[in-house]
Coordinates of N, CA and C in Angstrom, one line a residue:
X1 N -2.3 15.8 -3.3 CA -2.8 15.6 -4.7 C -4.3 15.7 -4.6
X2 N -4.9 16.6 -5.5 CA -6.4 16.7 -5.5 C -7.0 16.3 -6.8
X3 N -8.2 15.8 -6.8 CA -8.9 15.4 -8.0 C -9.4 16.6 -8.7
X4 N -9.4 16.6 -10.0 CA -10.0 17.7 -10.8 C -10.9 17.0 -11.9
X5 N -11.6 17.9 -12.6 CA -12.5 17.4 -13.6 C -11.8 16.8 -14.8
X6 N -12.3 15.6 -15.3 CA -11.7 14.9 -16.4 C -12.2 15.5 -17.7
X7 N -11.3 15.8 -18.7 CA -11.8 16.3 -20.0 C -12.2 15.1 -20.8
X8 N -13.4 15.1 -21.3 CA -13.9 14.0 -22.1 C -13.1 13.9 -23.4
X9 N -12.7 12.6 -23.8 CA -12.0 12.3 -25.0 C -10.5 12.6 -24.9
X10 N -10.0 13.1 -23.8 CA -8.6 13.3 -23.7 C -7.9 12.0 -23.4
X11 N -6.8 11.7 -24.2 CA -6.1 10.5 -23.9 C -5.3 10.6 -22.6
X12 N -5.1 9.5 -21.9 CA -4.4 9.5 -20.6 C -2.9 9.9 -20.8
X13 N -2.4 10.6 -19.8 CA -1.0 10.9 -19.8 C -0.2 9.7 -19.4
X14 N -0.7 9.0 -18.4 CA 0.0 7.8 -17.9 C -1.0 6.6 -17.7
X15 N -0.5 5.5 -18.1 CA -1.4 4.3 -18.0 C -0.7 3.3 -17.1
X16 N -1.4 2.9 -16.0 CA -0.9 2.1 -15.0 C -1.7 0.8 -14.8
X17 N -1.0 -0.3 -14.7 CA -1.6 -1.6 -14.4 C -1.2 -2.1 -13.0
X18 N -2.2 -2.5 -12.2 CA -2.0 -3.0 -10.9 C -2.1 -4.5 -10.9
X19 N -1.0 -5.1 -10.5 CA -0.8 -6.6 -10.6 C -0.6 -7.2 -9.3
X20 N -0.8 -8.5 -9.2 CA -0.6 -9.3 -8.0 C -1.5 -10.5 -7.9
X21 N -1.2 -11.4 -7.0 CA -2.0 -12.6 -6.9 C -3.4 -12.2 -6.4
X22 N -4.4 -13.1 -6.7 CA -5.8 -12.8 -6.2 C -5.8 -12.8 -4.7
X23 N -6.5 -11.8 -4.1 CA -6.7 -11.7 -2.7 C -5.7 -10.8 -2.0
X24 N -4.8 -10.2 -2.7 CA -3.8 -9.4 -2.0 C -4.3 -8.0 -1.8
X25 N -5.4 -7.6 -2.4 CA -6.0 -6.3 -2.1 C -5.8 -5.3 -3.2
X26 N -5.6 -5.7 -4.4 CA -5.4 -4.8 -5.5 C -6.6 -3.8 -5.7
X27 N -7.8 -4.3 -5.8 CA -9.0 -3.5 -6.0 C -9.2 -2.5 -4.8
X28 N -9.0 -3.1 -3.6 CA -9.2 -2.2 -2.4 C -8.2 -1.1 -2.4
X29 N -6.9 -1.4 -2.8 CA -5.9 -0.3 -2.8 C -6.3 0.8 -3.8
X30 N -6.7 0.4 -5.0 CA -7.1 1.4 -6.0 C -8.3 2.2 -5.5
X31 N -9.3 1.6 -5.0 CA -10.5 2.3 -4.6 C -10.2 3.2 -3.4
X32 N -9.3 2.8 -2.5 CA -8.9 3.7 -1.4 C -8.2 4.9 -2.0
X33 N -7.3 4.7 -3.0 CA -6.6 5.8 -3.6 C -7.6 6.8 -4.3
X34 N -8.6 6.2 -5.0 CA -9.5 7.1 -5.8 C -10.5 7.8 -5.0
X35 N -11.0 7.1 -4.0 CA -12.2 7.6 -3.2 C -12.0 7.8 -1.7
X36 N -10.8 7.3 -1.2 CA -10.5 7.3 0.2 C -11.5 6.5 1.0
X37 N -12.1 5.5 0.3 CA -13.1 4.5 1.0 C -12.5 3.1 0.9
X38 N -13.0 2.3 1.8 CA -12.6 0.9 1.8 C -13.8 0.0 1.6
X39 N -13.7 -0.9 0.6 CA -14.8 -1.8 0.3 C -14.3 -3.2 0.6
X40 N -15.0 -4.0 1.3 CA -14.6 -5.3 1.7 C -14.6 -6.4 0.5
X41 N -15.6 -6.4 -0.3 CA -15.8 -7.5 -1.2 C -15.7 -7.0 -2.7
X42 N -15.0 -7.8 -3.5 CA -14.9 -7.5 -4.9 C -15.0 -8.8 -5.7
X43 N -15.4 -8.7 -6.9 CA -15.5 -9.9 -7.8 C -14.1 -10.1 -8.3
X44 N -13.4 -11.2 -7.9 CA -12.0 -11.4 -8.3 C -11.8 -11.8 -9.7
X45 N -12.9 -12.0 -10.5 CA -12.8 -12.4 -11.9 C -12.9 -11.2 -12.9
X46 N -13.2 -10.1 -12.4 CA -13.5 -8.9 -13.2 C -12.3 -8.0 -13.3
X47 N -11.9 -7.5 -14.5 CA -11.0 -6.5 -14.7 C -11.7 -5.1 -14.8
X48 N -11.2 -4.1 -14.2 CA -11.8 -2.8 -14.3 C -10.8 -1.7 -14.6
X49 N -11.2 -0.7 -15.4 CA -10.4 0.4 -15.8 C -11.0 1.7 -15.2
X50 N -10.1 2.5 -14.6 CA -10.5 3.7 -14.0 C -9.7 4.9 -14.6
X51 N -10.4 6.0 -14.9 CA -9.7 7.2 -15.3 C -9.8 8.2 -14.2
X52 N -8.7 8.8 -13.9 CA -8.6 9.7 -12.7 C -7.7 10.8 -13.0
X53 N -8.1 12.0 -12.9 CA -7.2 13.2 -13.1 C -6.8 13.8 -11.8
X54 N -5.5 14.1 -11.7 CA -5.0 14.7 -10.5 C -4.1 15.9 -10.8
X55 N -3.9 16.7 -9.8 CA -3.0 17.8 -9.9 C -1.7 17.4 -9.2
X56 N -0.6 17.1 -9.9 CA 0.6 16.6 -9.4 C 1.7 17.6 -9.7
X57 N 2.4 18.1 -8.6 CA 3.5 19.0 -8.8 C 3.0 20.2 -9.7
X58 N 1.8 20.7 -9.4 CA 1.2 21.9 -10.1 C 1.0 21.6 -11.6
X59 N 0.8 20.3 -12.0 CA 0.5 19.9 -13.3 C -0.6 18.9 -13.4
X60 N -1.7 19.1 -14.2 CA -2.8 18.2 -14.3 C -2.3 16.9 -15.0
X61 N -2.5 15.8 -14.4 CA -2.2 14.5 -15.0 C -3.4 13.6 -15.1
X62 N -3.7 13.1 -16.3 CA -4.8 12.2 -16.5 C -4.2 10.8 -16.5
X63 N -4.6 10.0 -15.5 CA -4.1 8.6 -15.4 C -5.2 7.6 -15.7
X64 N -4.9 6.5 -16.3 CA -5.8 5.4 -16.5 C -5.2 4.2 -15.8
X65 N -6.0 3.6 -14.9 CA -5.6 2.5 -14.0 C -6.3 1.3 -14.4
X66 N -5.6 0.2 -14.7 CA -6.2 -1.1 -14.9 C -6.1 -2.0 -13.7
X67 N -7.2 -2.4 -13.2 CA -7.3 -3.3 -12.0 C -7.4 -4.7 -12.6
X68 N -6.4 -5.5 -12.5 CA -6.4 -6.8 -13.1 C -7.1 -7.9 -12.3
X69 N -7.5 -9.0 -12.9 CA -8.3 -10.0 -12.2 C -7.4 -10.9 -11.4
X70 N -6.1 -10.9 -11.7 CA -5.2 -11.8 -11.0 C -4.0 -12.1 -11.8
X71 N -2.9 -12.4 -11.1 CA -1.6 -12.5 -11.9 C -1.7 -13.6 -12.9
X72 N -2.3 -14.7 -12.7 CA -2.3 -15.8 -13.6 C -2.9 -15.4 -14.9
X73 N -4.0 -14.7 -14.9 CA -4.6 -14.4 -16.2 C -3.8 -13.3 -16.9
X74 N -3.3 -12.3 -16.1 CA -2.6 -11.2 -16.7 C -1.4 -11.6 -17.4
X75 N -0.6 -12.6 -16.9 CA 0.6 -13.0 -17.6 C 0.3 -13.5 -19.0
X76 N -0.9 -14.0 -19.2 CA -1.3 -14.5 -20.5 C -1.8 -13.3 -21.4
X77 N -2.1 -12.2 -20.8 CA -2.6 -11.0 -21.5 C -1.5 -10.0 -21.7
X78 N -0.6 -10.3 -22.5 CA 0.6 -9.5 -22.7 C 0.2 -8.1 -23.3
X79 N -1.0 -8.0 -23.9 CA -1.4 -6.7 -24.4 C -1.5 -5.7 -23.3
X80 N -2.0 -6.1 -22.1 CA -2.1 -5.2 -21.0 C -0.8 -4.7 -20.5
X81 N 0.2 -5.6 -20.6 CA 1.6 -5.2 -20.2 C 2.2 -4.2 -21.2
X82 N 2.0 -4.5 -22.5 CA 2.6 -3.6 -23.5 C 1.8 -2.2 -23.4
X83 N 0.6 -2.2 -23.1 CA -0.2 -1.0 -23.0 C 0.3 0.0 -21.9
X84 N 0.8 -0.6 -20.8 CA 1.0 0.2 -19.6 C 2.3 1.0 -19.7
X85 N 2.3 2.2 -19.0 CA 3.6 2.9 -18.8 C 4.3 2.5 -17.5
X86 N 3.5 2.1 -16.6 CA 4.1 1.7 -15.3 C 3.2 0.7 -14.6
X87 N 3.7 0.1 -13.5 CA 3.0 -1.0 -12.8 C 3.1 -0.8 -11.3
X88 N 2.1 -1.3 -10.6 CA 2.1 -1.4 -9.2 C 2.0 -2.9 -8.9
X89 N 3.0 -3.5 -8.3 CA 3.0 -4.9 -7.9 C 2.7 -5.0 -6.5
X90 N 1.6 -5.7 -6.2 CA 1.0 -5.8 -4.9 C 1.2 -7.2 -4.3
X91 N 1.6 -7.3 -3.1 CA 1.6 -8.6 -2.4 C 1.0 -8.3 -1.0
X92 N 0.6 -9.4 -0.3 CA 0.1 -9.2 1.1 C 1.2 -9.7 2.0
X93 N 1.4 -8.9 3.1 CA 2.5 -9.2 4.0 C 2.3 -10.5 4.8
X94 N 1.0 -11.0 4.8 CA 0.7 -12.2 5.4 C 0.6 -13.4 4.5
X95 N 1.1 -13.2 3.2 CA 1.0 -14.2 2.2 C 2.4 -14.4 1.5
X96 N 3.2 -15.3 1.9 CA 4.5 -15.5 1.4 C 4.5 -15.8 -0.1
X97 N 3.6 -16.6 -0.5 CA 3.5 -16.9 -1.9 C 3.3 -15.7 -2.8
X98 N 2.5 -14.8 -2.4 CA 2.2 -13.6 -3.2 C 3.4 -12.7 -3.3
X99 N 4.3 -12.7 -2.2 CA 5.5 -12.0 -2.3 C 6.5 -12.6 -3.3
X100 N 6.6 -13.9 -3.3 CA 7.5 -14.6 -4.2 C 7.0 -14.4 -5.6
X101 N 5.7 -14.4 -5.8 CA 5.1 -14.2 -7.1 C 5.4 -12.9 -7.7
X102 N 5.5 -11.8 -6.8 CA 5.7 -10.5 -7.3 C 7.1 -10.4 -8.0
X103 N 8.1 -11.0 -7.4 CA 9.4 -11.0 -8.0 C 9.4 -11.7 -9.4
X104 N 8.7 -12.8 -9.5 CA 8.6 -13.5 -10.8 C 7.9 -12.6 -11.8
X105 N 6.9 -12.0 -11.3 CA 6.1 -11.1 -12.2 C 6.9 -10.0 -12.8
X106 N 7.7 -9.3 -11.9 CA 8.5 -8.2 -12.4 C 9.5 -8.7 -13.5
X107 N 10.0 -9.8 -13.4 CA 10.9 -10.4 -14.4 C 10.2 -10.6 -15.7
X108 N 8.9 -11.0 -15.6 CA 8.1 -11.2 -16.8 C 7.8 -9.9 -17.5
X109 N 7.5 -8.9 -16.7 CA 7.2 -7.6 -17.2 C 8.4 -7.0 -18.0
X110 N 9.6 -7.2 -17.4 CA 10.8 -6.7 -18.1 C 11.0 -7.4 -19.4
X111 N 10.7 -8.7 -19.5 CA 10.9 -9.5 -20.7 C 9.9 -9.0 -21.8
X112 N 8.6 -8.8 -21.4 CA 7.6 -8.4 -22.3 C 7.9 -7.0 -22.9
X113 N 8.3 -6.1 -22.0 CA 8.5 -4.7 -22.4 C 9.9 -4.5 -23.0
X114 N 10.8 -5.5 -22.8 CA 12.1 -5.4 -23.2 C 12.9 -4.2 -22.7
X115 N 12.6 -3.9 -21.4 CA 13.2 -2.9 -20.7 C 13.0 -3.1 -19.2
X116 N 13.7 -2.3 -18.4 CA 13.4 -2.3 -16.9 C 12.2 -1.4 -16.7
X117 N 11.1 -2.0 -16.4 CA 9.8 -1.2 -16.4 C 9.8 -0.3 -15.1
X118 N 9.0 0.7 -15.2 CA 8.8 1.6 -14.0 C 7.7 0.9 -13.2
X119 N 8.0 0.7 -11.9 CA 7.1 0.0 -11.0 C 7.3 0.4 -9.6
X120 N 6.3 0.1 -8.8 CA 6.3 0.2 -7.4 C 5.9 -1.2 -6.8
X121 N 6.7 -1.6 -5.8 CA 6.4 -2.8 -5.1 C 5.7 -2.5 -3.8
X122 N 4.5 -3.0 -3.6 CA 3.6 -2.6 -2.4 C 3.3 -3.8 -1.6
X123 N 3.7 -3.8 -0.3 CA 3.3 -4.8 0.7 C 2.0 -4.3 1.3
X124 N 0.9 -4.9 1.0 CA -0.4 -4.5 1.6 C -0.8 -5.3 2.8
X125 N -1.8 -4.9 3.5 CA -2.3 -5.5 4.7 C -1.4 -5.4 6.0
X126 N -0.8 -4.3 6.2 CA 0.0 -4.1 7.4 C -0.9 -4.0 8.6
X127 N -2.2 -3.9 8.4 CA -3.1 -4.0 9.6 C -3.1 -5.3 10.2
X128 N -2.6 -6.3 9.5 CA -2.5 -7.7 10.0 C -1.1 -8.1 10.4
X129 N -0.5 -7.2 11.2 CA 0.9 -7.5 11.6 C 1.1 -8.8 12.3
X130 N 0.0 -9.2 13.1 CA 0.1 -10.4 13.9 C 0.2 -11.6 12.9
X131 N -0.1 -11.5 11.7 CA -0.1 -12.6 10.7 C 1.1 -12.4 9.7
X132 N 2.0 -11.4 10.0 CA 3.0 -11.1 9.0 C 3.9 -12.4 8.7
X133 N 4.1 -12.5 7.4 CA 5.0 -13.6 6.9 C 6.2 -13.1 6.1
X134 N 6.1 -11.8 5.7 CA 7.1 -11.1 4.9 C 7.6 -9.9 5.7
X135 N 8.9 -9.8 6.0 CA 9.4 -8.6 6.8 C 9.5 -7.4 5.9
X136 N 9.6 -6.3 6.5 CA 9.8 -5.0 5.8 C 11.2 -5.1 5.1
X137 N 12.2 -5.6 5.8 CA 13.5 -5.7 5.2 C 13.5 -6.6 4.0
X138 N 12.8 -7.6 4.0 CA 12.7 -8.5 2.8 C 12.0 -7.7 1.6
X139 N 11.0 -7.0 1.9 CA 10.4 -6.2 0.9 C 11.3 -5.2 0.3
X140 N 12.1 -4.5 1.1 CA 13.0 -3.5 0.7 C 14.1 -4.1 -0.2
X141 N 14.6 -5.3 0.3 CA 15.6 -6.0 -0.5 C 15.2 -6.4 -1.9
X142 N 13.9 -6.9 -1.9 CA 13.4 -7.3 -3.2 C 13.2 -6.1 -4.1
X143 N 12.7 -5.0 -3.6 CA 12.5 -3.8 -4.4 C 13.8 -3.3 -4.9
X144 N 14.9 -3.4 -4.1 CA 16.2 -3.0 -4.6 C 16.7 -3.9 -5.7
X145 N 16.5 -5.2 -5.5 CA 16.9 -6.1 -6.5 C 16.1 -5.9 -7.9
X146 N 14.9 -5.6 -7.8 CA 14.0 -5.4 -9.0 C 14.0 -4.0 -9.5
X147 N 14.7 -3.1 -8.9 CA 14.8 -1.7 -9.3 C 13.4 -1.0 -9.2
X148 N 12.7 -1.3 -8.1 CA 11.3 -0.8 -7.9 C 11.4 0.2 -6.7
X149 N 10.4 1.1 -6.6 CA 10.1 1.8 -5.4 C 9.4 0.8 -4.4
X150 N 9.4 1.1 -3.1 CA 8.8 0.2 -2.2 C 8.0 0.9 -1.1
X151 N 6.8 0.4 -0.9 CA 5.9 0.9 0.2 C 5.2 -0.3 0.9
X152 N 5.0 -0.1 2.2 CA 4.1 -1.0 2.9 C 2.9 -0.1 3.3
X153 N 1.7 -0.7 3.3 CA 0.5 0.1 3.6 C -0.7 -0.9 3.9
X154 N -1.8 -0.3 4.2 CA -3.0 -1.0 4.5 C -4.2 -0.3 3.7
X155 N -4.8 -1.0 2.8 CA -5.9 -0.5 2.1 C -7.1 -0.4 3.1
X156 N -7.1 -1.2 4.1 CA -8.2 -1.2 5.1 C -8.1 0.1 5.9
X157 N -6.9 0.4 6.4 CA -6.8 1.5 7.3 C -6.6 2.8 6.6
X158 N -6.1 2.7 5.3 CA -5.8 4.0 4.6 C -4.5 4.6 5.0
X159 N -4.1 5.7 4.5 CA -2.9 6.3 4.8 C -2.3 7.1 3.7
X160 N -1.4 8.1 4.0 CA -0.9 8.9 2.9 C 0.0 8.1 2.0
X161 N 0.6 7.0 2.5 CA 1.5 6.2 1.6 C 0.8 5.6 0.4
X162 N -0.5 5.4 0.5 CA -1.3 4.9 -0.7 C -1.2 5.9 -1.8
X163 N -1.4 7.1 -1.5 CA -1.3 8.2 -2.6 C 0.1 8.3 -3.0
X164 N 1.1 8.1 -2.1 CA 2.5 8.3 -2.5 C 2.9 7.2 -3.5
X165 N 2.3 6.0 -3.4 CA 2.6 4.9 -4.3 C 2.4 5.4 -5.7
X166 N 1.2 6.0 -6.0 CA 0.9 6.5 -7.3 C 1.6 7.8 -7.7
X167 N 1.8 8.7 -6.6 CA 2.6 9.9 -6.9 C 3.9 9.6 -7.5
X168 N 4.6 8.7 -6.8 CA 6.0 8.4 -7.2 C 6.1 7.7 -8.5
X169 N 5.1 6.8 -8.7 CA 5.1 6.1 -10.0 C 4.9 7.1 -11.1
X170 N 3.9 8.0 -11.0 CA 3.6 9.0 -12.0 C 4.9 9.8 -12.3
X171 N 5.6 10.2 -11.2 CA 6.8 11.0 -11.4 C 7.9 10.2 -12.2
X172 N 8.0 8.9 -11.8 CA 9.0 8.1 -12.5 C 8.6 8.0 -14.0
X173 N 7.3 7.8 -14.3 CA 6.9 7.7 -15.7 C 7.1 9.0 -16.4
X174 N 6.8 10.1 -15.8 CA 7.1 11.4 -16.4 C 8.5 11.6 -16.7
X175 N 9.4 11.3 -15.8 CA 10.9 11.4 -16.0 C 11.3 10.6 -17.2
X176 N 10.8 9.3 -17.2 CA 11.3 8.4 -18.3 C 10.8 8.9 -19.6
X177 N 9.5 9.4 -19.7 CA 9.0 9.9 -21.0 C 9.8 11.1 -21.4
X178 N 10.1 12.0 -20.5 CA 10.9 13.2 -20.8 C 12.2 12.8 -21.4
X179 N 12.9 11.8 -20.8 CA 14.2 11.4 -21.3 C 14.1 10.8 -22.7
X180 N 13.0 9.9 -22.9 CA 12.8 9.3 -24.2 C 12.5 10.3 -25.3
X181 N 11.7 11.3 -24.9 CA 11.3 12.4 -25.9 C 12.5 13.2 -26.3
X182 N 13.4 13.5 -25.3 CA 14.6 14.3 -25.7 C 15.5 13.4 -26.6
X183 N 15.6 12.1 -26.3 CA 16.4 11.2 -27.1 C 15.9 11.2 -28.5
X184 N 14.6 11.1 -28.7 CA 14.0 11.1 -30.0 C 14.2 12.4 -30.8
X185 N 14.1 13.5 -30.0 CA 14.4 14.8 -30.7 C 15.8 14.9 -31.1
X186 N 16.8 14.4 -30.3 CA 18.2 14.5 -30.7 C 18.4 13.6 -32.0
X187 N 17.8 12.4 -32.0 CA 17.9 11.5 -33.1 C 17.3 12.1 -34.4
X188 N 16.2 12.8 -34.2 CA 15.5 13.4 -35.4 C 16.4 14.5 -35.9
X189 N 17.0 15.3 -35.0 CA 17.8 16.4 -35.4 C 19.1 15.9 -36.1
X190 N 19.6 14.8 -35.6 CA 20.8 14.3 -36.2 C 20.5 13.7 -37.6
X191 N 19.3 13.1 -37.8 CA 18.9 12.6 -39.1 C 18.8 13.8 -40.1
X192 N 18.2 14.9 -39.7 CA 18.1 16.1 -40.5 C 19.5 16.6 -40.9
X193 N 20.3 16.6 -39.9 CA 21.7 17.1 -40.2 C 22.4 16.3 -41.2
X194 N 22.2 14.9 -41.0 CA 22.9 14.0 -41.9 C 22.4 14.2 -43.4
X195 N 21.1 14.3 -43.5 CA 20.5 14.5 -44.8 C 21.0 15.8 -45.4
X196 N 21.1 16.9 -44.6 CA 21.6 18.2 -45.1 C 23.0 18.1 -45.6
X197 N 23.9 17.4 -44.8 CA 25.3 17.2 -45.1 C 25.4 16.4 -46.4
X198 N 24.6 15.4 -46.6 CA 24.7 14.6 -47.8 C 24.3 15.5 -49.0
X199 N 23.3 16.3 -48.9 CA 22.9 17.2 -50.0 C 24.1 18.2 -50.3
X200 N 24.7 18.7 -49.3 CA 25.9 19.6 -49.5 C 27.0 18.9 -50.2
X201 N 27.2 17.7 -49.8 CA 28.3 16.9 -50.5 C 28.0 16.6 -51.9
X202 N 26.7 16.3 -52.2 CA 26.3 16.1 -53.6 C 26.5 17.4 -54.5
X203 N 26.1 18.5 -53.9 CA 26.3 19.8 -54.5 C 27.7 20.1 -54.8
X204 N 28.6 19.8 -53.7 CA 30.0 20.1 -53.9 C 30.6 19.2 -54.9
X205 N 30.2 17.9 -55.0 CA 30.8 17.0 -55.9 C 30.4 17.2 -57.4
X206 N 29.2 17.8 -57.6 CA 28.7 18.1 -58.9 C 29.2 19.4 -59.5
X207 N 29.8 20.2 -58.6 CA 30.3 21.5 -59.1 C 31.7 21.4 -59.6

């Protein structure tokens, strides 16, 4: 996936929110994806929004990514949740509490959106394997339970899987939007057909 020039004023094709407890590496993961660089320190109280255009499957996609300040604040900001098309739920493999919080957070997202949201579950900090508190099998099992994609990675070390997190989420969002658009088109066509049939019935009854 390669970056291309962003068209000014163009609305995003996909809006993504990155969520998780403070300290799990949300900002580092996003910056690694956008710039292939790793930055050690971030202000944990600031939310940031990034626009990034990519060429995915031979199609330009403009994505907007919201880097949240922490799970606790975001749960109260349901506008962010309703705004998003998809979510990246991040936990640290050396932080059991952040893993358990990710499951709770997914349930909250589904409740707010009133649907099973498109999301990826990401276990970050695999460079700290000696401190691991959450196994890969546990991550895979939770992702299956929550109907999420699953990746383990390290924002510190980098790796192709970081891009794949966003690749796959974008593809899932595109597929869902395509299905919803077709559903709306069928619904609209049926409504037109019903109106036309009612008109014909009225004409037939009046003659």
